[in-house]
Short mmCIF file of C-alpha atoms in Angstrom, two decimals:
data_model
loop_
_atom_site.label_atom_id
_atom_site.label_comp_id
_atom_site.label_asym_id
_atom_site.label_seq_id
_atom_site.Cartn_x
_atom_site.Cartn_y
_atom_site.Cartn_z
CA MET A 1 -8.58 26.36 -24.55
CA ALA A 2 -5.65 25.35 -26.82
CA GLN A 3 -5.95 22.05 -28.87
CA PHE A 4 -4.72 18.76 -27.71
CA THR A 5 -2.43 17.21 -29.87
CA LEU A 6 -2.69 13.51 -29.70
CA ASN A 7 0.36 11.21 -29.21
CA VAL A 8 -1.26 8.61 -31.34
CA GLY A 9 -1.52 5.28 -29.41
CA ASN A 10 0.63 6.84 -26.58
CA LEU A 11 -2.30 8.23 -24.76
CA SER A 12 -1.61 8.17 -20.61
CA ILE A 13 -4.85 7.74 -17.98
CA THR A 14 -4.62 11.84 -17.16
CA ASP A 15 -4.93 12.11 -21.29
CA LEU A 16 -7.49 10.25 -21.09
CA MET A 17 -9.18 11.57 -18.26
CA HIS A 18 -9.17 14.96 -18.99
CA LEU A 19 -10.21 14.46 -22.60
CA THR A 20 -12.82 12.40 -21.24
CA TYR A 21 -14.29 15.35 -18.34
CA THR A 22 -13.22 18.35 -20.21
CA LYS A 23 -16.15 19.26 -22.52
CA ASP A 24 -14.39 21.89 -24.26
CA ALA A 25 -11.12 20.13 -25.09
CA THR A 26 -10.50 19.77 -28.72
CA ILE A 27 -8.15 17.59 -30.52
CA LYS A 28 -6.11 17.19 -33.54
CA ILE A 29 -3.38 14.81 -35.18
CA THR A 30 -0.35 15.56 -36.75
CA GLU A 31 0.66 15.55 -40.70
CA GLN A 32 2.59 12.13 -40.10
CA ASP A 33 -0.66 10.56 -38.30
CA TYR A 34 -2.25 11.65 -41.84
CA THR A 35 0.62 10.70 -43.97
CA ASN A 36 0.74 7.20 -42.34
CA ILE A 37 -3.29 6.99 -42.47
CA GLN A 38 -3.06 7.83 -46.14
CA ALA A 39 -0.69 5.27 -47.25
CA ALA A 40 -2.77 2.34 -45.51
CA THR A 41 -6.10 3.57 -47.95
CA ASP A 42 -3.72 3.64 -50.90
CA LEU A 43 -2.75 -0.02 -49.91
CA VAL A 44 -6.40 -1.34 -49.83
CA ALA A 45 -7.41 0.69 -53.20
CA GLU A 46 -3.76 -1.01 -55.01
CA THR A 47 -5.07 -4.52 -53.31
CA ILE A 48 -8.13 -4.00 -54.84
CA LYS A 49 -6.71 -2.96 -58.56
CA ASN A 50 -4.77 -5.93 -58.53
CA GLY A 51 -8.05 -8.18 -57.82
CA ILE A 52 -6.27 -9.53 -54.78
CA THR A 53 -8.60 -10.98 -52.35
CA ALA A 54 -8.85 -9.44 -48.53
CA TYR A 55 -11.40 -10.03 -45.68
CA GLY A 56 -13.56 -7.33 -45.09
CA ILE A 57 -12.54 -5.62 -48.50
CA ASN A 58 -13.79 -7.28 -51.17
CA THR A 59 -15.73 -10.43 -49.41
CA GLY A 60 -18.86 -10.87 -47.14
CA PHE A 61 -18.22 -10.30 -43.08
CA GLY A 62 -18.12 -13.34 -40.56
CA LEU A 63 -19.06 -16.52 -41.63
CA LEU A 64 -19.52 -15.04 -45.74
CA ALA A 65 -15.91 -14.07 -45.87
CA ASN A 66 -15.67 -16.96 -48.38
CA THR A 67 -18.10 -14.85 -50.93
CA ILE A 68 -16.61 -11.97 -52.96
CA ILE A 69 -17.81 -9.09 -53.70
CA PRO A 70 -17.62 -7.21 -56.99
CA ASN A 71 -15.56 -4.00 -57.35
CA ASP A 72 -18.55 -2.13 -58.35
CA GLN A 73 -20.49 -3.26 -54.91
CA LEU A 74 -17.88 -2.67 -52.38
CA GLU A 75 -19.42 0.89 -51.26
CA GLU A 76 -22.50 -0.49 -51.03
CA LEU A 77 -20.81 -3.75 -48.65
CA GLN A 78 -19.64 -0.58 -46.62
CA ARG A 79 -22.76 1.11 -45.87
CA LYS A 80 -24.90 -2.02 -45.55
CA ILE A 81 -22.76 -3.32 -43.04
CA VAL A 82 -23.19 -0.23 -40.74
CA LEU A 83 -26.81 -0.52 -41.29
CA SER A 84 -26.93 -4.49 -40.84
CA HIS A 85 -25.00 -4.11 -37.40
CA ALA A 86 -26.93 -1.20 -35.61
CA CYS A 87 -29.40 -3.43 -33.84
CA GLY A 88 -28.44 -2.39 -30.62
CA VAL A 89 -31.03 -1.69 -27.55
CA GLY A 90 -31.82 -0.47 -24.26
CA GLU A 91 -30.64 3.17 -23.08
CA TYR A 92 -28.15 5.32 -24.67
CA LEU A 93 -24.66 4.99 -23.29
CA PRO A 94 -24.10 8.38 -21.60
CA ASP A 95 -22.38 11.49 -23.77
CA GLN A 96 -19.22 11.16 -21.73
CA THR A 97 -18.91 7.29 -22.76
CA VAL A 98 -19.35 8.48 -26.03
CA ARG A 99 -17.37 11.21 -25.66
CA LEU A 100 -14.02 8.61 -24.65
CA LEU A 101 -15.23 5.78 -27.70
CA LEU A 102 -14.80 8.71 -30.49
CA LEU A 103 -11.62 9.45 -28.83
CA LEU A 104 -10.35 5.83 -28.74
CA LYS A 105 -11.33 5.05 -32.17
CA ILE A 106 -9.52 8.64 -33.44
CA ASN A 107 -6.49 7.15 -31.61
CA SER A 108 -6.76 3.40 -33.40
CA LEU A 109 -7.82 4.84 -36.53
CA ALA A 110 -5.01 7.19 -36.79
CA ARG A 111 -2.06 4.77 -36.66
CA GLY A 112 -2.40 4.01 -39.98
CA PHE A 113 -2.79 0.03 -39.57
CA SER A 114 -6.78 0.20 -40.70
CA GLY A 115 -7.16 1.35 -44.32
CA ILE A 116 -9.36 3.80 -43.56
CA ARG A 117 -9.07 7.88 -45.19
CA PRO A 118 -8.37 10.79 -43.41
CA VAL A 119 -11.29 12.63 -44.36
CA THR A 120 -13.01 10.03 -42.13
CA VAL A 121 -10.97 10.05 -39.46
CA ASP A 122 -11.37 14.32 -39.97
CA TYR A 123 -15.34 13.72 -39.61
CA LEU A 124 -14.77 11.63 -36.15
CA ILE A 125 -12.67 14.28 -35.03
CA ALA A 126 -15.03 16.77 -35.83
CA LEU A 127 -17.93 15.05 -34.05
CA PHE A 128 -15.42 14.67 -30.81
CA ASN A 129 -14.69 18.92 -30.83
CA ASN A 130 -18.11 19.91 -31.94
CA GLN A 131 -19.46 17.51 -28.95
CA ILE A 132 -21.88 15.65 -31.25
CA TYR A 133 -22.50 12.59 -29.39
CA PRO A 134 -23.79 9.45 -31.85
CA CYS A 135 -26.80 7.55 -30.13
CA ILE A 136 -25.40 4.32 -29.15
CA PRO A 137 -27.84 1.90 -27.34
CA ALA A 138 -25.83 0.45 -24.53
CA LYS A 139 -26.56 -3.34 -25.21
CA GLY A 140 -25.80 -5.74 -28.08
CA SER A 141 -22.35 -6.29 -27.97
CA VAL A 142 -20.41 -9.74 -26.71
CA GLY A 143 -16.77 -8.27 -27.36
CA ALA A 144 -15.66 -9.97 -30.20
CA SER A 145 -15.82 -9.73 -32.93
CA GLY A 146 -14.55 -6.38 -31.51
CA ASP A 147 -17.95 -3.96 -30.04
CA LEU A 148 -20.01 -4.15 -33.46
CA ALA A 149 -23.54 -2.87 -33.03
CA PRO A 150 -22.52 -0.05 -30.82
CA LEU A 151 -19.87 1.08 -33.17
CA ALA A 152 -22.37 0.60 -36.22
CA HIS A 153 -24.39 3.03 -34.37
CA MET A 154 -21.62 5.81 -33.92
CA SER A 155 -20.96 4.86 -37.60
CA MET A 156 -24.37 5.82 -38.76
CA THR A 157 -23.97 9.24 -37.79
CA LEU A 158 -20.85 9.67 -40.10
CA ILE A 159 -23.44 8.51 -42.98
CA GLY A 160 -26.24 10.17 -42.26
CA GLU A 161 -28.45 7.91 -40.73
CA GLY A 162 -29.85 7.84 -37.30
CA GLU A 163 -29.58 9.88 -34.64
CA ALA A 164 -26.66 12.10 -32.70
CA ARG A 165 -27.02 14.29 -29.49
CA VAL A 166 -26.33 17.79 -29.55
CA ASN A 167 -26.42 19.79 -26.31
CA GLY A 168 -28.42 17.13 -24.83
CA GLN A 169 -30.73 17.02 -27.39
CA VAL A 170 -31.51 14.19 -29.81
CA MET A 171 -31.42 15.30 -33.50
CA SER A 172 -30.72 13.38 -36.86
CA ALA A 173 -27.45 12.77 -37.87
CA LYS A 174 -27.69 14.79 -41.13
CA GLU A 175 -29.19 17.72 -38.65
CA ALA A 176 -26.05 16.51 -36.21
CA LEU A 177 -24.06 17.05 -39.25
CA ALA A 178 -25.59 20.27 -40.98
CA LYS A 179 -24.54 21.89 -37.66
CA ILE A 180 -21.43 21.66 -38.58
CA GLY A 181 -21.30 22.02 -42.18
CA LEU A 182 -20.78 18.68 -43.01
CA LYS A 183 -22.92 16.07 -45.47
CA PRO A 184 -23.19 12.72 -45.22
CA LEU A 185 -20.15 10.59 -46.12
CA THR A 186 -19.93 7.75 -48.47
CA LEU A 187 -17.80 4.84 -46.95
CA ILE A 188 -15.21 3.43 -49.44
CA ALA A 189 -13.71 0.21 -49.21
CA LYS A 190 -12.44 -1.66 -45.69
CA GLU A 191 -13.93 1.79 -44.30
CA GLY A 192 -17.24 0.27 -42.64
CA LEU A 193 -15.41 -2.73 -41.24
CA ALA A 194 -12.49 -0.32 -39.81
CA LEU A 195 -15.14 2.17 -38.20
CA LEU A 196 -17.25 -1.56 -36.85
CA ASN A 197 -14.19 -3.53 -35.68
CA GLY A 198 -12.48 -2.68 -32.23
CA THR A 199 -12.79 -2.89 -28.34
CA GLN A 200 -13.69 1.07 -28.48
CA THR A 201 -17.07 0.60 -26.79
CA SER A 202 -16.04 -2.23 -24.05
CA THR A 203 -12.69 -0.09 -23.27
CA ALA A 204 -14.49 3.57 -22.72
CA LEU A 205 -16.91 2.02 -20.20
CA ALA A 206 -14.11 0.13 -18.63
CA LEU A 207 -11.90 3.00 -18.60
CA ILE A 208 -15.13 5.01 -16.84
CA GLY A 209 -15.70 2.32 -14.75
CA LEU A 210 -11.69 2.37 -13.61
CA PHE A 211 -11.79 6.52 -13.30
CA GLN A 212 -15.43 6.29 -11.25
CA ALA A 213 -13.24 3.70 -8.95
CA LEU A 214 -10.52 5.92 -8.37
CA ARG A 215 -12.50 8.35 -7.41
CA ASN A 216 -14.33 6.07 -4.99
CA PHE A 217 -11.06 4.80 -3.35
CA SER A 218 -9.87 8.32 -2.85
CA ILE A 219 -13.09 9.13 -0.75
CA ALA A 220 -12.72 5.56 1.09
CA MET A 221 -9.45 6.87 1.82
CA LEU A 222 -10.90 9.84 3.52
CA SER A 223 -13.90 7.84 5.28
CA GLY A 224 -11.47 5.16 6.38
CA ALA A 225 -9.66 7.77 7.71
CA LEU A 226 -12.29 9.63 8.98
CA SER A 227 -13.70 6.81 10.77
CA ILE A 228 -10.80 5.81 12.52
CA ASP A 229 -10.69 9.01 14.64
CA ALA A 230 -14.39 8.70 15.22
CA ALA A 231 -13.81 5.15 16.70
CA LYS A 232 -10.75 6.59 18.32
CA GLY A 233 -8.71 4.02 16.45
CA SER A 234 -5.11 3.67 16.21
CA ILE A 235 -2.55 5.34 13.41
CA VAL A 236 0.14 2.21 14.14
CA PRO A 237 -1.30 0.06 11.46
CA PHE A 238 -0.22 2.69 9.37
CA ASP A 239 3.27 2.59 10.20
CA ALA A 240 5.60 2.48 7.46
CA ARG A 241 7.76 -0.20 8.93
CA ILE A 242 4.60 -2.72 8.93
CA ASN A 243 3.70 -1.88 5.75
CA PHE A 244 6.93 -2.45 4.43
CA LEU A 245 6.99 -5.97 5.16
CA LYS A 246 4.02 -6.92 3.38
CA ASN A 247 6.29 -6.50 -0.25
CA CYS A 248 2.76 -4.39 -1.13
CA PRO A 249 4.26 -1.17 -3.23
CA ALA A 250 0.41 -0.34 -3.59
CA GLN A 251 -0.17 -1.08 0.22
CA ILE A 252 2.89 1.02 1.12
CA SER A 253 2.10 4.01 -1.06
CA TYR A 254 -1.43 3.80 0.68
CA SER A 255 -0.52 3.40 4.14
CA LYS A 256 2.02 6.44 3.68
CA ILE A 257 -1.09 8.81 2.53
CA MET A 258 -3.26 7.70 5.16
CA TYR A 259 -0.72 7.87 7.57
CA ASP A 260 -0.01 11.63 6.44
CA LEU A 261 -4.12 12.25 6.62
CA LEU A 262 -3.80 11.01 10.27
CA LYS A 263 -0.57 12.29 12.04
CA ASP A 264 -1.83 15.54 13.16
CA SER A 265 -4.74 14.41 14.73
CA GLU A 266 -6.33 16.01 18.66
CA LEU A 267 -8.18 12.86 18.80
CA LEU A 268 -5.43 10.52 17.92
CA GLU A 269 -2.99 11.93 20.71
CA SER A 270 -5.98 12.21 23.28
CA HIS A 271 -5.75 8.26 23.69
CA ALA A 272 -2.25 7.56 23.00
CA ASP A 273 -1.89 5.85 26.33
CA CYS A 274 -5.55 4.23 25.97
CA THR A 275 -5.37 0.47 27.21
CA LYS A 276 -7.30 -0.94 23.69
CA VAL A 277 -4.51 -3.18 21.99
CA GLN A 278 -6.14 -3.48 18.49
CA ASP A 279 -8.61 -2.34 16.55
CA PRO A 280 -11.31 -4.49 14.55
CA TYR A 281 -10.23 -5.54 10.84
CA SER A 282 -12.02 -2.69 9.46
CA LEU A 283 -9.85 0.13 10.81
CA ARG A 284 -6.72 -1.59 11.67
CA CYS A 285 -6.41 -3.80 7.81
CA GLN A 286 -7.04 -1.08 5.38
CA PRO A 287 -4.05 -1.33 4.60
CA GLN A 288 -3.99 -4.61 3.59
CA VAL A 289 -7.50 -4.80 1.70
CA MET A 290 -7.17 -1.30 0.39
CA GLY A 291 -3.69 -2.15 -0.58
CA ALA A 292 -4.88 -5.25 -2.31
CA VAL A 293 -7.92 -3.08 -4.22
CA LEU A 294 -5.23 -0.36 -5.57
CA THR A 295 -3.03 -3.26 -7.06
CA TYR A 296 -5.55 -4.63 -9.39
CA LEU A 297 -6.84 -0.94 -10.00
CA PHE A 298 -3.65 -0.20 -11.37
CA SER A 299 -3.03 -3.68 -13.09
CA ALA A 300 -6.30 -2.91 -14.67
CA ALA A 301 -5.48 0.60 -15.63
CA ASP A 302 -2.19 -0.67 -17.19
CA ASN A 303 -4.34 -2.83 -19.21
CA LEU A 304 -6.76 -0.56 -20.28
CA VAL A 305 -4.20 2.34 -21.01
CA ASN A 306 -2.79 -0.04 -23.44
CA GLU A 307 -5.77 -1.16 -25.05
CA ALA A 308 -6.89 2.22 -25.29
CA ASN A 309 -3.85 2.48 -27.43
CA ALA A 310 -4.18 -0.81 -29.36
CA VAL A 311 -5.37 -0.93 -32.90
CA SER A 312 -7.63 -3.69 -32.37
CA ASP A 313 -9.83 -3.92 -36.07
CA ASN A 314 -9.59 -6.76 -38.38
CA PRO A 315 -8.20 -6.92 -40.96
CA LEU A 316 -4.86 -5.08 -40.35
CA VAL A 317 -3.04 -2.91 -43.01
CA PHE A 318 0.57 -3.31 -42.88
CA THR A 319 2.17 -0.65 -45.52
CA LYS A 320 5.93 -1.07 -45.34
CA GLU A 321 5.32 -5.55 -46.04
CA LYS A 322 2.40 -4.03 -48.35
CA GLU A 323 0.48 -6.88 -46.36
CA ILE A 324 -3.11 -6.87 -45.13
CA LEU A 325 -3.15 -9.57 -42.87
CA SER A 326 -6.39 -10.82 -40.90
CA GLY A 327 -6.36 -11.72 -36.85
CA GLY A 328 -7.90 -11.44 -33.89
CA ASN A 329 -7.39 -8.31 -32.38
CA PHE A 330 -10.75 -6.92 -31.89
CA HIS A 331 -11.06 -9.73 -28.89
CA ALA A 332 -11.69 -7.96 -25.67
CA GLU A 333 -10.51 -10.70 -23.31
CA LEU A 334 -8.15 -8.30 -21.52
CA VAL A 335 -11.10 -5.47 -21.12
CA ALA A 336 -13.42 -8.42 -20.18
CA ILE A 337 -11.33 -9.94 -17.29
CA SER A 338 -9.60 -6.12 -16.40
CA ALA A 339 -13.15 -5.03 -15.80
CA ASP A 340 -13.68 -8.10 -13.64
CA LEU A 341 -11.34 -7.28 -11.39
CA ILE A 342 -12.10 -3.63 -11.49
CA ALA A 343 -15.63 -4.62 -10.08
CA ILE A 344 -13.87 -7.20 -7.44
CA ALA A 345 -11.97 -4.81 -6.27
CA VAL A 346 -14.72 -1.52 -6.02
CA SER A 347 -16.54 -4.18 -4.26
CA GLU A 348 -14.62 -4.53 -1.39
CA ILE A 349 -14.16 -1.21 -1.25
CA GLY A 350 -17.76 -0.81 -0.26
CA ALA A 351 -17.60 -3.96 1.91
CA ILE A 352 -15.29 -3.12 4.13
CA SER A 353 -16.51 1.00 4.27
CA GLU A 354 -19.73 -0.80 5.16
CA ARG A 355 -18.26 -3.00 7.78
CA ARG A 356 -16.98 0.82 9.04
CA ILE A 357 -20.29 1.84 9.11
CA SER A 358 -21.59 -1.07 11.54
CA LEU A 359 -18.51 -0.44 13.53
CA LEU A 360 -19.13 3.25 14.26
CA ILE A 361 -22.70 2.53 15.34
CA ASP A 362 -21.85 0.10 17.93
CA SER A 363 -21.74 1.67 21.11
CA HIS A 364 -19.47 -1.27 22.41
CA LEU A 365 -16.93 -1.02 19.54
CA SER A 366 -16.82 2.84 18.99
CA SER A 367 -17.87 4.20 22.69
CA LEU A 368 -20.42 6.60 20.60
CA PRO A 369 -24.01 6.73 21.43
CA PRO A 370 -25.76 3.82 20.10
CA PHE A 371 -26.62 4.72 16.44
CA LEU A 372 -24.92 7.78 16.87
CA VAL A 373 -27.63 9.76 17.86
CA ASN A 374 -28.59 11.35 21.15
CA ASN A 375 -31.88 9.81 22.86
CA PRO A 376 -31.55 6.58 21.18
CA GLY A 377 -34.50 4.98 21.45
CA VAL A 378 -36.55 7.94 20.71
CA ASN A 379 -34.29 8.64 17.63
CA SER A 380 -33.43 6.11 15.50
CA GLY A 381 -30.12 8.01 14.35
CA PHE A 382 -28.30 5.55 11.85
CA MET A 383 -29.71 2.75 12.37
CA LEU A 384 -31.41 2.19 8.83
CA ALA A 385 -28.48 3.88 6.77
CA HIS A 386 -26.88 1.16 7.61
CA VAL A 387 -29.07 -1.04 6.69
CA THR A 388 -29.08 0.99 3.38
CA ALA A 389 -25.07 0.55 2.86
CA SER A 390 -25.40 -3.50 3.59
CA ALA A 391 -28.30 -3.76 1.14
CA LEU A 392 -25.82 -2.14 -1.60
CA ALA A 393 -22.72 -4.30 -0.38
CA SER A 394 -24.93 -7.38 -0.37
CA GLU A 395 -26.18 -6.22 -3.92
CA ASN A 396 -22.77 -5.99 -5.39
CA LYS A 397 -21.73 -9.66 -4.44
CA THR A 398 -23.92 -10.68 -7.40
CA HIS A 399 -23.00 -7.74 -9.90
CA ALA A 400 -19.41 -8.81 -9.24
CA HIS A 401 -19.52 -12.44 -10.47
CA PRO A 402 -17.21 -12.56 -13.52
CA ALA A 403 -18.46 -11.84 -16.73
CA SER A 404 -15.28 -12.99 -18.83
CA ILE A 405 -16.02 -16.86 -18.17
CA ASP A 406 -19.07 -16.81 -20.05
CA SER A 407 -19.29 -17.36 -23.57
CA LEU A 408 -22.23 -17.88 -26.20
CA PRO A 409 -21.07 -18.40 -29.85
CA THR A 410 -22.39 -15.92 -32.54
CA SER A 411 -21.99 -15.62 -36.41
CA ALA A 412 -23.39 -19.47 -37.26
CA ASN A 413 -20.34 -20.60 -34.75
CA GLN A 414 -17.43 -18.68 -36.64
CA GLU A 415 -17.55 -16.47 -34.00
CA ASP A 416 -17.67 -19.23 -31.13
CA HIS A 417 -15.79 -17.79 -28.43
CA VAL A 418 -16.37 -14.45 -27.19
CA SER A 419 -15.34 -11.97 -24.11
CA MET A 420 -18.10 -10.46 -23.15
CA ALA A 421 -16.53 -7.43 -22.36
CA THR A 422 -18.53 -4.89 -22.97
CA PHE A 423 -21.44 -6.13 -20.34
CA ALA A 424 -18.60 -6.83 -18.00
CA ALA A 425 -17.50 -3.25 -18.29
CA ARG A 426 -20.98 -1.88 -18.38
CA ARG A 427 -21.87 -3.49 -15.15
CA LEU A 428 -19.18 -1.21 -13.50
CA GLY A 429 -21.51 1.75 -13.18
CA GLY A 430 -23.76 0.41 -10.99
CA ILE A 431 -21.26 -1.33 -9.00
CA ASN A 432 -19.54 2.31 -8.15
CA GLU A 433 -22.93 3.96 -8.23
CA ASN A 434 -23.79 1.41 -4.85
CA VAL A 435 -20.15 1.99 -3.55
CA LEU A 436 -20.53 6.10 -3.63
CA ASN A 437 -23.66 5.55 -1.83
CA ILE A 438 -22.14 3.66 0.99
CA LEU A 439 -19.37 5.99 0.78
CA SER A 440 -21.81 8.55 1.21
CA ILE A 441 -23.24 7.27 4.95
CA GLU A 442 -19.68 6.31 5.94
CA THR A 443 -19.03 10.00 5.59
CA LEU A 444 -21.87 11.01 7.81
CA ALA A 445 -21.50 8.46 10.01
CA ALA A 446 -17.67 9.24 10.57
CA CYS A 447 -18.23 13.26 10.77
CA GLN A 448 -21.04 12.69 13.27
CA GLY A 449 -18.80 10.53 15.38
CA ILE A 450 -15.99 13.28 15.28
CA ASP A 451 -18.24 16.00 15.90
CA MET A 452 -19.28 14.11 19.16
CA ARG A 453 -16.10 14.01 20.37
CA ALA A 454 -15.87 17.97 20.25
CA PRO A 455 -13.98 20.01 21.13
CA LEU A 456 -10.94 17.46 20.24
CA LYS A 457 -10.56 17.92 16.59
CA SER A 458 -9.09 15.44 13.92
CA SER A 459 -6.55 16.48 11.82
CA VAL A 460 -6.25 19.77 9.18
CA GLN A 461 -6.87 17.76 6.03
CA LEU A 462 -9.98 15.56 7.47
CA GLU A 463 -11.37 18.91 9.23
CA ARG A 464 -11.48 20.58 5.82
CA ALA A 465 -12.79 17.57 4.52
CA LYS A 466 -15.38 17.30 7.20
CA GLY A 467 -16.11 20.71 7.42
CA LEU A 468 -17.39 20.20 3.05
CA VAL A 469 -19.78 17.77 4.25
CA ARG A 470 -21.01 19.95 6.88
CA GLU A 471 -21.77 23.02 4.68
CA LYS A 472 -24.09 21.00 3.36
CA VAL A 473 -25.35 18.08 5.88
CA PRO A 474 -25.73 19.69 9.40
CA PHE A 475 -25.18 17.49 12.63
CA TYR A 476 -27.65 14.51 13.27
CA ALA A 477 -29.35 16.28 16.30
CA GLU A 478 -32.84 13.91 16.05
CA ASP A 479 -34.46 11.84 13.23
CA HIS A 480 -35.52 13.70 10.33
CA TYR A 481 -35.81 12.55 6.56
CA PHE A 482 -32.61 10.80 6.02
CA ALA A 483 -32.64 10.20 2.21
CA ALA A 484 -31.82 14.17 1.59
CA ASP A 485 -28.64 13.96 3.69
CA ILE A 486 -27.61 11.19 2.24
CA ASN A 487 -27.89 12.50 -1.21
CA ASN A 488 -26.40 15.69 -0.11
CA ALA A 489 -23.34 13.97 1.47
CA ARG A 490 -22.95 12.33 -2.43
CA LYS A 491 -22.94 15.92 -3.74
CA VAL A 492 -20.37 16.81 -1.54
CA ILE A 493 -18.27 13.54 -1.73
CA SER A 494 -18.39 13.26 -5.32
CA ALA A 495 -17.42 16.76 -6.75
CA THR A 496 -13.75 17.25 -7.30
CA GLU A 497 -12.96 19.43 -4.57
CA TYR A 498 -13.67 16.97 -2.00
CA TYR A 499 -11.15 14.10 -3.71
CA MET A 500 -9.13 15.39 -6.03
CA PRO A 501 -6.34 16.07 -3.30
CA ILE A 502 -6.06 12.33 -2.54
CA LEU A 503 -6.26 11.11 -6.53
CA GLN A 504 -3.64 13.57 -7.99
CA GLN A 505 -1.50 11.72 -4.93
CA LEU A 506 -3.00 7.80 -6.22
CA LEU A 507 -1.93 9.15 -9.90
CA SER A 508 1.49 10.22 -9.00
CA VAL A 509 2.28 7.40 -7.70
CA TYR A 510 0.85 5.29 -10.54
CA SER A 511 2.59 7.25 -12.49
CA ASN A 512 5.84 6.28 -10.88
CA LYS A 513 5.71 3.05 -10.25
CA ALA A 514 7.43 1.71 -13.31
#
């Protein structure tokens, strides 16, 4: 596979997704990037030579910012900040998250405002390209001053300390570096701080959460459309004329895709002249609910792509003006609030999906056999599967409580307002997993309902989706071990083959919305 040359500071959402999920993709930066990086390094060296005091370069950190460090101790200062700040706890972040974290750190440092040497950036690129992932505990960051603890664990690998994971095997950092012919790096002035400062951990976690949310949204479009046909619902609520008047671009786009999914269905045609006037909200108001969800997912995408391309360490090195300025770009409030919005939006995907499951098992609303099974009473059918979906949807109500509104001061009150972005982003994994399980149950219920309408068929696209499910999960003829069905359905619907055609349409809408 050809190397991907980073357009430093201008990575798109598709770039980020591709480089996260394509394990063997490799990256490089341009000669101009190296020139910019070196210029900032030179200015740091000049600052030290001239005896100018600059935070984190020749001073202590946090509340110790007024402590001047002698020049002969500057390398020791950078090493010690890495060691002392590597105090995370909990399970290690998954390889995909660490891979994206490395990419974001490289993208930020390569802009040339951090005062870090080209060789240090090259070490990070080598880790990324060779799939060597530092072991980073998931817990221990408050999202300001940057993601200090997790980024310290990332940096430990560069100096030959701690552990890294290679092909799923945990080994010492020195062993991991030796596998690619590298020796532990000695950090010079500013480098430890530049590596530790920044929002790359929280941003990587939030982006992974966003990618999962867009996957779940795509799956929910298919399960929502399948449920409409299973319940003999109406296509009218997806009419372009209705949705245009809501003045919500995401709703308009969503409704068009849904209309196209449903329009050729035999099931729709079979009840075109029925007496039912309106469907329940979980069917009829999908454009309004899911349009709102998509609006906020797109908004979060804008914010997180901007953050992914930002320079978020401190202090920053401005080579043209020959100034080193201290600020607060490490504060991840934008990431925290964006993650909170994703949490709420994804929870709503699950909430309305649970309502559609409830509708389908209720024979009064769906006109299908009770609990979607023949010989009900002897068979319980989807009764308890719906209870599981309800439990997961209810659990997400607690998980979606905003994290960004919380703050505890740190560093002896020097860092007196923090974002909690890392937790805000990290909990998205659990919310998305709950929603994926709810959608698995809805997909099975909807496929069951459509099969019960035979010989009538759904549209070509929806029959394709149902066919993929039926390859792994047969029709529910009588009660049996149900958890295996849900697990197999989850595997089917979370495979790119199932949802990618819809996701590609959503990404096209996102790319063209400006």
